[in-house]
């Protein structure tokens, strides 16, 4: 057995520790989007593979027998590549993914299909908006320059985002309810824009928005080809067994 974990999430790290504790041969892969990724108890590589063909070649060259896609729920391209590369190499592939968040009583969600729809949802008078979507799609919101954006990022952007009015907060989850309530109040946030990532590490901003009665523009997950999924490390271990 030789397992490749496509990582970047807390679930991926938990799986890496579980495999290391059981001495299961495995390799951990980071996409390289974070400047200082967390260290792992497994041999680790950083960077892309070069599309489906590059990943398929990597799987063959390293004699990978099992592929676990534990990337972020919005890493659509990588997840698609994992499905296709595993099929090409005829090895089993399983996605370790978090269940999506679901609205609760008191939530004021506007569910949208993607980044463009989220930008469209912000048409209107100026507001103070927490933009909790990472750094990849910030430029899209330049189409709504009337707002003041609070950007919570893991790494400081190399160049200032093209948003006339913004403030950057550098922080890494897991976040707390007390911390997010304080953040929203301190910056006078009137609306929250985020991706439906699921999990516990970032859910506190939704609880805070609910308590403060704030609207949330919720970007739903991209559609992926049919695949096998698991929601906890124990399921992955049972699958490998």
mmCIF file of C-alpha atoms in Angstrom:
data_model
loop_
_atom_site.group_PDB
_atom_site.id
_atom_site.type_symbol
_atom_site.label_atom_id
_atom_site.label_comp_id
_atom_site.label_asym_id
_atom_site.label_seq_id
_atom_site.Cartn_x
_atom_site.Cartn_y
_atom_site.Cartn_z
ATOM 1 C CA UNK A 1 0.000 0.000 0.000
ATOM 2 C CA UNK A 2 1.145 3.533 -0.783
ATOM 3 C CA UNK A 3 -1.333 6.361 -0.192
ATOM 4 C CA UNK A 4 -1.262 9.848 -1.695
ATOM 5 C CA UNK A 5 -3.156 12.497 0.292
ATOM 6 C CA UNK A 6 -4.079 15.649 -1.585
ATOM 7 C CA UNK A 7 -4.143 17.931 1.421
ATOM 8 C CA UNK A 8 -4.673 21.437 2.651
ATOM 9 C CA UNK A 9 -7.509 20.937 5.148
ATOM 10 C CA UNK A 10 -7.662 20.086 8.834
ATOM 11 C CA UNK A 11 -9.186 16.743 7.846
ATOM 12 C CA UNK A 12 -6.170 16.010 5.641
ATOM 13 C CA UNK A 13 -3.823 16.723 8.547
ATOM 14 C CA UNK A 14 -5.839 14.464 10.852
ATOM 15 C CA UNK A 15 -5.609 11.671 8.285
ATOM 16 C CA UNK A 16 -1.856 12.179 7.912
ATOM 17 C CA UNK A 17 -1.372 11.769 11.666
ATOM 18 C CA UNK A 18 -3.597 8.676 11.717
ATOM 19 C CA UNK A 19 -1.628 7.017 8.910
ATOM 20 C CA UNK A 20 1.712 7.954 10.449
ATOM 21 C CA UNK A 21 0.651 6.475 13.801
ATOM 22 C CA UNK A 22 -0.225 3.216 12.016
ATOM 23 C CA UNK A 23 2.963 3.239 9.904
ATOM 24 C CA UNK A 24 0.947 3.215 6.679
ATOM 25 C CA UNK A 25 3.200 4.254 3.753
ATOM 26 C CA UNK A 26 1.840 7.572 2.527
ATOM 27 C CA UNK A 27 2.789 10.858 0.897
ATOM 28 C CA UNK A 28 1.219 14.260 1.619
ATOM 29 C CA UNK A 29 0.786 16.882 -1.110
ATOM 30 C CA UNK A 30 0.134 20.615 -0.724
ATOM 31 C CA UNK A 31 -1.001 22.775 -3.626
ATOM 32 C CA UNK A 32 1.338 25.538 -2.472
ATOM 33 C CA UNK A 33 -1.223 28.342 -2.119
ATOM 34 C CA UNK A 34 -0.193 29.116 1.484
ATOM 35 C CA UNK A 35 3.232 30.570 2.213
ATOM 36 C CA UNK A 36 3.829 28.522 5.387
ATOM 37 C CA UNK A 37 1.791 25.305 5.311
ATOM 38 C CA UNK A 38 1.556 23.195 8.440
ATOM 39 C CA UNK A 39 4.215 20.524 8.814
ATOM 40 C CA UNK A 40 3.034 16.942 8.476
ATOM 41 C CA UNK A 41 4.248 13.646 9.966
ATOM 42 C CA UNK A 42 4.547 12.202 6.439
ATOM 43 C CA UNK A 43 6.883 12.863 3.507
ATOM 44 C CA UNK A 44 5.517 16.051 1.953
ATOM 45 C CA UNK A 45 5.605 17.683 -1.468
ATOM 46 C CA UNK A 46 4.417 21.165 -2.421
ATOM 47 C CA UNK A 47 3.155 22.338 -5.799
ATOM 48 C CA UNK A 48 0.942 21.356 -8.696
ATOM 49 C CA UNK A 49 1.182 18.228 -10.812
ATOM 50 C CA UNK A 50 0.570 19.609 -14.289
ATOM 51 C CA UNK A 51 -3.052 18.693 -14.855
ATOM 52 C CA UNK A 52 -4.602 15.253 -15.189
ATOM 53 C CA UNK A 53 -1.722 13.777 -17.162
ATOM 54 C CA UNK A 54 0.869 15.099 -14.725
ATOM 55 C CA UNK A 55 -1.002 13.680 -11.745
ATOM 56 C CA UNK A 56 -1.513 10.337 -13.514
ATOM 57 C CA UNK A 57 2.221 10.163 -14.232
ATOM 58 C CA UNK A 58 3.031 11.008 -10.604
ATOM 59 C CA UNK A 59 0.737 8.248 -9.373
ATOM 60 C CA UNK A 60 2.443 5.743 -11.662
ATOM 61 C CA UNK A 61 6.011 6.894 -10.982
ATOM 62 C CA UNK A 62 5.491 6.732 -7.215
ATOM 63 C CA UNK A 63 3.503 3.489 -7.302
ATOM 64 C CA UNK A 64 0.543 5.046 -5.531
ATOM 65 C CA UNK A 65 -2.108 2.438 -4.720
ATOM 66 C CA UNK A 66 -4.760 4.652 -3.072
ATOM 67 C CA UNK A 67 -5.610 8.310 -3.683
ATOM 68 C CA UNK A 68 -7.367 10.427 -1.038
ATOM 69 C CA UNK A 69 -8.676 13.811 -2.152
ATOM 70 C CA UNK A 70 -8.739 15.841 1.067
ATOM 71 C CA UNK A 71 -8.515 19.229 -0.619
ATOM 72 C CA UNK A 72 -10.746 22.205 0.117
ATOM 73 C CA UNK A 73 -14.363 21.693 -1.009
ATOM 74 C CA UNK A 74 -13.859 24.526 -3.529
ATOM 75 C CA UNK A 75 -10.666 23.084 -5.073
ATOM 76 C CA UNK A 76 -12.772 22.080 -8.069
ATOM 77 C CA UNK A 77 -9.986 21.632 -10.636
ATOM 78 C CA UNK A 78 -7.832 19.491 -8.353
ATOM 79 C CA UNK A 79 -10.786 17.293 -7.396
ATOM 80 C CA UNK A 80 -11.713 16.768 -11.050
ATOM 81 C CA UNK A 81 -8.105 15.939 -11.890
ATOM 82 C CA UNK A 82 -7.966 13.439 -9.018
ATOM 83 C CA UNK A 83 -11.041 11.604 -10.270
ATOM 84 C CA UNK A 84 -9.736 11.360 -13.834
ATOM 85 C CA UNK A 85 -6.137 10.502 -12.931
ATOM 86 C CA UNK A 86 -7.249 7.713 -10.604
ATOM 87 C CA UNK A 87 -9.448 6.315 -13.354
ATOM 88 C CA UNK A 88 -6.546 6.402 -15.810
ATOM 89 C CA UNK A 89 -4.300 4.546 -13.373
ATOM 90 C CA UNK A 90 -7.087 2.223 -12.249
ATOM 91 C CA UNK A 91 -6.526 2.910 -8.582
ATOM 92 C CA UNK A 92 -9.231 3.606 -5.972
ATOM 93 C CA UNK A 93 -9.938 7.226 -5.103
ATOM 94 C CA UNK A 94 -11.941 8.513 -2.140
ATOM 95 C CA UNK A 95 -12.736 12.112 -1.199
ATOM 96 C CA UNK A 96 -12.439 13.093 2.456
ATOM 97 C CA UNK A 97 -14.774 16.069 2.584
ATOM 98 C CA UNK A 98 -16.765 18.024 5.146
ATOM 99 C CA UNK A 99 -20.563 18.047 5.017
ATOM 100 C CA UNK A 100 -21.751 21.477 3.857
ATOM 101 C CA UNK A 101 -23.255 23.948 6.281
ATOM 102 C CA UNK A 102 -27.039 24.165 6.343
ATOM 103 C CA UNK A 103 -29.045 27.228 7.407
ATOM 104 C CA UNK A 104 -30.502 27.276 10.901
ATOM 105 C CA UNK A 105 -33.368 29.203 12.454
ATOM 106 C CA UNK A 106 -32.507 32.885 12.406
ATOM 107 C CA UNK A 107 -30.090 32.687 9.483
ATOM 108 C CA UNK A 108 -30.508 35.204 6.663
ATOM 109 C CA UNK A 109 -28.765 33.405 3.818
ATOM 110 C CA UNK A 110 -28.846 34.299 0.152
ATOM 111 C CA UNK A 111 -27.514 31.196 -1.574
ATOM 112 C CA UNK A 112 -25.665 31.803 -4.850
ATOM 113 C CA UNK A 113 -24.042 29.487 -7.382
ATOM 114 C CA UNK A 114 -20.589 31.054 -7.666
ATOM 115 C CA UNK A 115 -18.324 34.090 -7.370
ATOM 116 C CA UNK A 116 -20.034 36.030 -10.183
ATOM 117 C CA UNK A 117 -23.425 35.514 -8.574
ATOM 118 C CA UNK A 118 -22.003 36.687 -5.242
ATOM 119 C CA UNK A 119 -20.745 39.870 -6.910
ATOM 120 C CA UNK A 120 -24.181 40.392 -8.459
ATOM 121 C CA UNK A 121 -25.772 39.987 -5.033
ATOM 122 C CA UNK A 122 -23.832 43.013 -3.780
ATOM 123 C CA UNK A 123 -25.491 45.480 -6.141
ATOM 124 C CA UNK A 124 -26.864 48.296 -4.041
ATOM 125 C CA UNK A 125 -25.787 51.091 -1.711
ATOM 126 C CA UNK A 126 -22.413 51.049 0.073
ATOM 127 C CA UNK A 127 -22.044 48.612 2.958
ATOM 128 C CA UNK A 128 -19.284 47.236 5.150
ATOM 129 C CA UNK A 129 -18.754 43.650 4.058
ATOM 130 C CA UNK A 130 -16.693 40.792 5.470
ATOM 131 C CA UNK A 131 -15.326 39.022 2.413
ATOM 132 C CA UNK A 132 -14.264 35.604 3.749
ATOM 133 C CA UNK A 133 -13.483 33.833 0.473
ATOM 134 C CA UNK A 134 -9.689 33.608 0.401
ATOM 135 C CA UNK A 135 -7.493 35.646 -1.925
ATOM 136 C CA UNK A 136 -8.028 33.995 -5.321
ATOM 137 C CA UNK A 137 -11.245 35.749 -6.304
ATOM 138 C CA UNK A 138 -10.870 39.154 -4.687
ATOM 139 C CA UNK A 139 -10.460 40.968 -8.017
ATOM 140 C CA UNK A 140 -13.984 39.959 -9.057
ATOM 141 C CA UNK A 141 -15.390 42.252 -6.360
ATOM 142 C CA UNK A 142 -13.755 45.287 -7.947
ATOM 143 C CA UNK A 143 -17.002 45.399 -9.941
ATOM 144 C CA UNK A 144 -18.675 46.582 -6.706
ATOM 145 C CA UNK A 145 -16.288 49.381 -5.640
ATOM 146 C CA UNK A 146 -18.889 51.192 -3.517
ATOM 147 C CA UNK A 147 -18.438 48.826 -0.572
ATOM 148 C CA UNK A 148 -15.828 48.755 2.168
ATOM 149 C CA UNK A 149 -14.417 45.219 2.332
ATOM 150 C CA UNK A 150 -12.882 43.519 5.331
ATOM 151 C CA UNK A 151 -10.609 40.770 4.003
ATOM 152 C CA UNK A 152 -9.594 37.916 6.309
ATOM 153 C CA UNK A 153 -6.647 36.089 4.735
ATOM 154 C CA UNK A 154 -4.071 33.495 5.763
ATOM 155 C CA UNK A 155 -1.222 35.342 3.990
ATOM 156 C CA UNK A 156 -0.851 39.023 3.186
ATOM 157 C CA UNK A 157 -1.393 39.531 -0.578
ATOM 158 C CA UNK A 158 1.714 40.307 -2.622
ATOM 159 C CA UNK A 159 -0.071 43.236 -4.267
ATOM 160 C CA UNK A 160 -2.913 45.343 -2.857
ATOM 161 C CA UNK A 161 -6.319 44.020 -3.955
ATOM 162 C CA UNK A 162 -8.031 46.252 -6.572
ATOM 163 C CA UNK A 163 -10.689 47.312 -4.079
ATOM 164 C CA UNK A 164 -10.792 51.061 -3.399
ATOM 165 C CA UNK A 165 -11.953 50.611 0.192
ATOM 166 C CA UNK A 166 -10.624 47.596 2.083
ATOM 167 C CA UNK A 167 -8.864 46.468 5.224
ATOM 168 C CA UNK A 168 -6.851 43.234 5.527
ATOM 169 C CA UNK A 169 -6.786 41.017 8.610
ATOM 170 C CA UNK A 170 -4.205 38.213 8.602
ATOM 171 C CA UNK A 171 -5.414 35.241 10.606
ATOM 172 C CA UNK A 172 -5.621 31.471 10.399
ATOM 173 C CA UNK A 173 -8.437 29.313 11.773
ATOM 174 C CA UNK A 174 -9.883 27.666 13.688
ATOM 175 C CA UNK A 175 -11.779 30.787 14.725
ATOM 176 C CA UNK A 176 -13.913 31.351 17.816
ATOM 177 C CA UNK A 177 -17.388 32.794 18.257
ATOM 178 C CA UNK A 178 -16.117 35.444 20.672
ATOM 179 C CA UNK A 179 -13.403 36.447 18.233
ATOM 180 C CA UNK A 180 -15.751 36.651 15.256
ATOM 181 C CA UNK A 181 -18.379 38.612 17.188
ATOM 182 C CA UNK A 182 -15.671 41.067 18.184
ATOM 183 C CA UNK A 183 -14.401 41.286 14.585
ATOM 184 C CA UNK A 184 -17.840 41.969 13.115
ATOM 185 C CA UNK A 185 -18.679 44.573 15.739
ATOM 186 C CA UNK A 186 -15.312 46.324 15.633
ATOM 187 C CA UNK A 187 -15.524 46.819 11.864
ATOM 188 C CA UNK A 188 -19.244 47.558 11.745
ATOM 189 C CA UNK A 189 -19.892 44.703 9.327
ATOM 190 C CA UNK A 190 -23.317 44.784 7.658
ATOM 191 C CA UNK A 191 -23.050 41.709 5.399
ATOM 192 C CA UNK A 192 -20.944 38.541 5.156
ATOM 193 C CA UNK A 193 -19.839 36.813 1.942
ATOM 194 C CA UNK A 194 -18.375 33.319 2.287
ATOM 195 C CA UNK A 195 -18.060 29.906 0.666
ATOM 196 C CA UNK A 196 -19.966 26.897 1.986
ATOM 197 C CA UNK A 197 -16.802 25.157 3.142
ATOM 198 C CA UNK A 198 -18.408 23.219 5.994
ATOM 199 C CA UNK A 199 -16.560 22.007 9.056
ATOM 200 C CA UNK A 200 -16.059 23.501 12.503
ATOM 201 C CA UNK A 201 -12.971 25.650 11.965
ATOM 202 C CA UNK A 202 -14.768 28.583 10.319
ATOM 203 C CA UNK A 203 -18.423 28.106 11.266
ATOM 204 C CA UNK A 204 -18.224 30.681 14.064
ATOM 205 C CA UNK A 205 -18.613 33.562 11.606
ATOM 206 C CA UNK A 206 -22.034 32.192 10.651
ATOM 207 C CA UNK A 207 -23.070 31.882 14.289
ATOM 208 C CA UNK A 208 -21.871 35.429 14.863
ATOM 209 C CA UNK A 209 -23.817 36.693 11.843
ATOM 210 C CA UNK A 210 -26.931 34.898 13.125
ATOM 211 C CA UNK A 211 -26.618 36.451 16.574
ATOM 212 C CA UNK A 212 -26.144 39.914 15.082
ATOM 213 C CA UNK A 213 -28.939 39.481 12.526
ATOM 214 C CA UNK A 214 -26.600 40.004 9.559
ATOM 215 C CA UNK A 215 -27.345 38.766 6.023
ATOM 216 C CA UNK A 216 -24.996 36.184 4.504
ATOM 217 C CA UNK A 217 -24.255 35.679 0.817
ATOM 218 C CA UNK A 218 -23.453 31.950 0.792
ATOM 219 C CA UNK A 219 -21.532 30.636 -2.222
ATOM 220 C CA UNK A 220 -22.526 27.020 -2.780
ATOM 221 C CA UNK A 221 -20.052 24.300 -3.714
ATOM 222 C CA UNK A 222 -19.181 23.558 -7.330
ATOM 223 C CA UNK A 223 -20.717 20.505 -8.961
ATOM 224 C CA UNK A 224 -18.285 17.594 -9.404
ATOM 225 C CA UNK A 225 -18.464 14.296 -11.285
ATOM 226 C CA UNK A 226 -19.822 11.374 -9.293
ATOM 227 C CA UNK A 227 -17.289 10.159 -6.752
ATOM 228 C CA UNK A 228 -17.033 8.222 -3.504
ATOM 229 C CA UNK A 229 -16.940 10.412 -0.398
ATOM 230 C CA UNK A 230 -16.183 9.982 3.294
ATOM 231 C CA UNK A 231 -16.686 12.510 6.072
ATOM 232 C CA UNK A 232 -14.299 11.290 8.769
ATOM 233 C CA UNK A 233 -10.844 9.784 9.152
ATOM 234 C CA UNK A 234 -12.274 6.532 10.541
ATOM 235 C CA UNK A 235 -14.096 5.938 7.254
ATOM 236 C CA UNK A 236 -10.846 6.394 5.314
ATOM 237 C CA UNK A 237 -9.037 3.925 7.591
ATOM 238 C CA UNK A 238 -11.821 1.369 7.123
ATOM 239 C CA UNK A 239 -11.638 1.875 3.343
ATOM 240 C CA UNK A 240 -7.866 1.337 3.331
ATOM 241 C CA UNK A 241 -8.242 -1.756 5.494
#
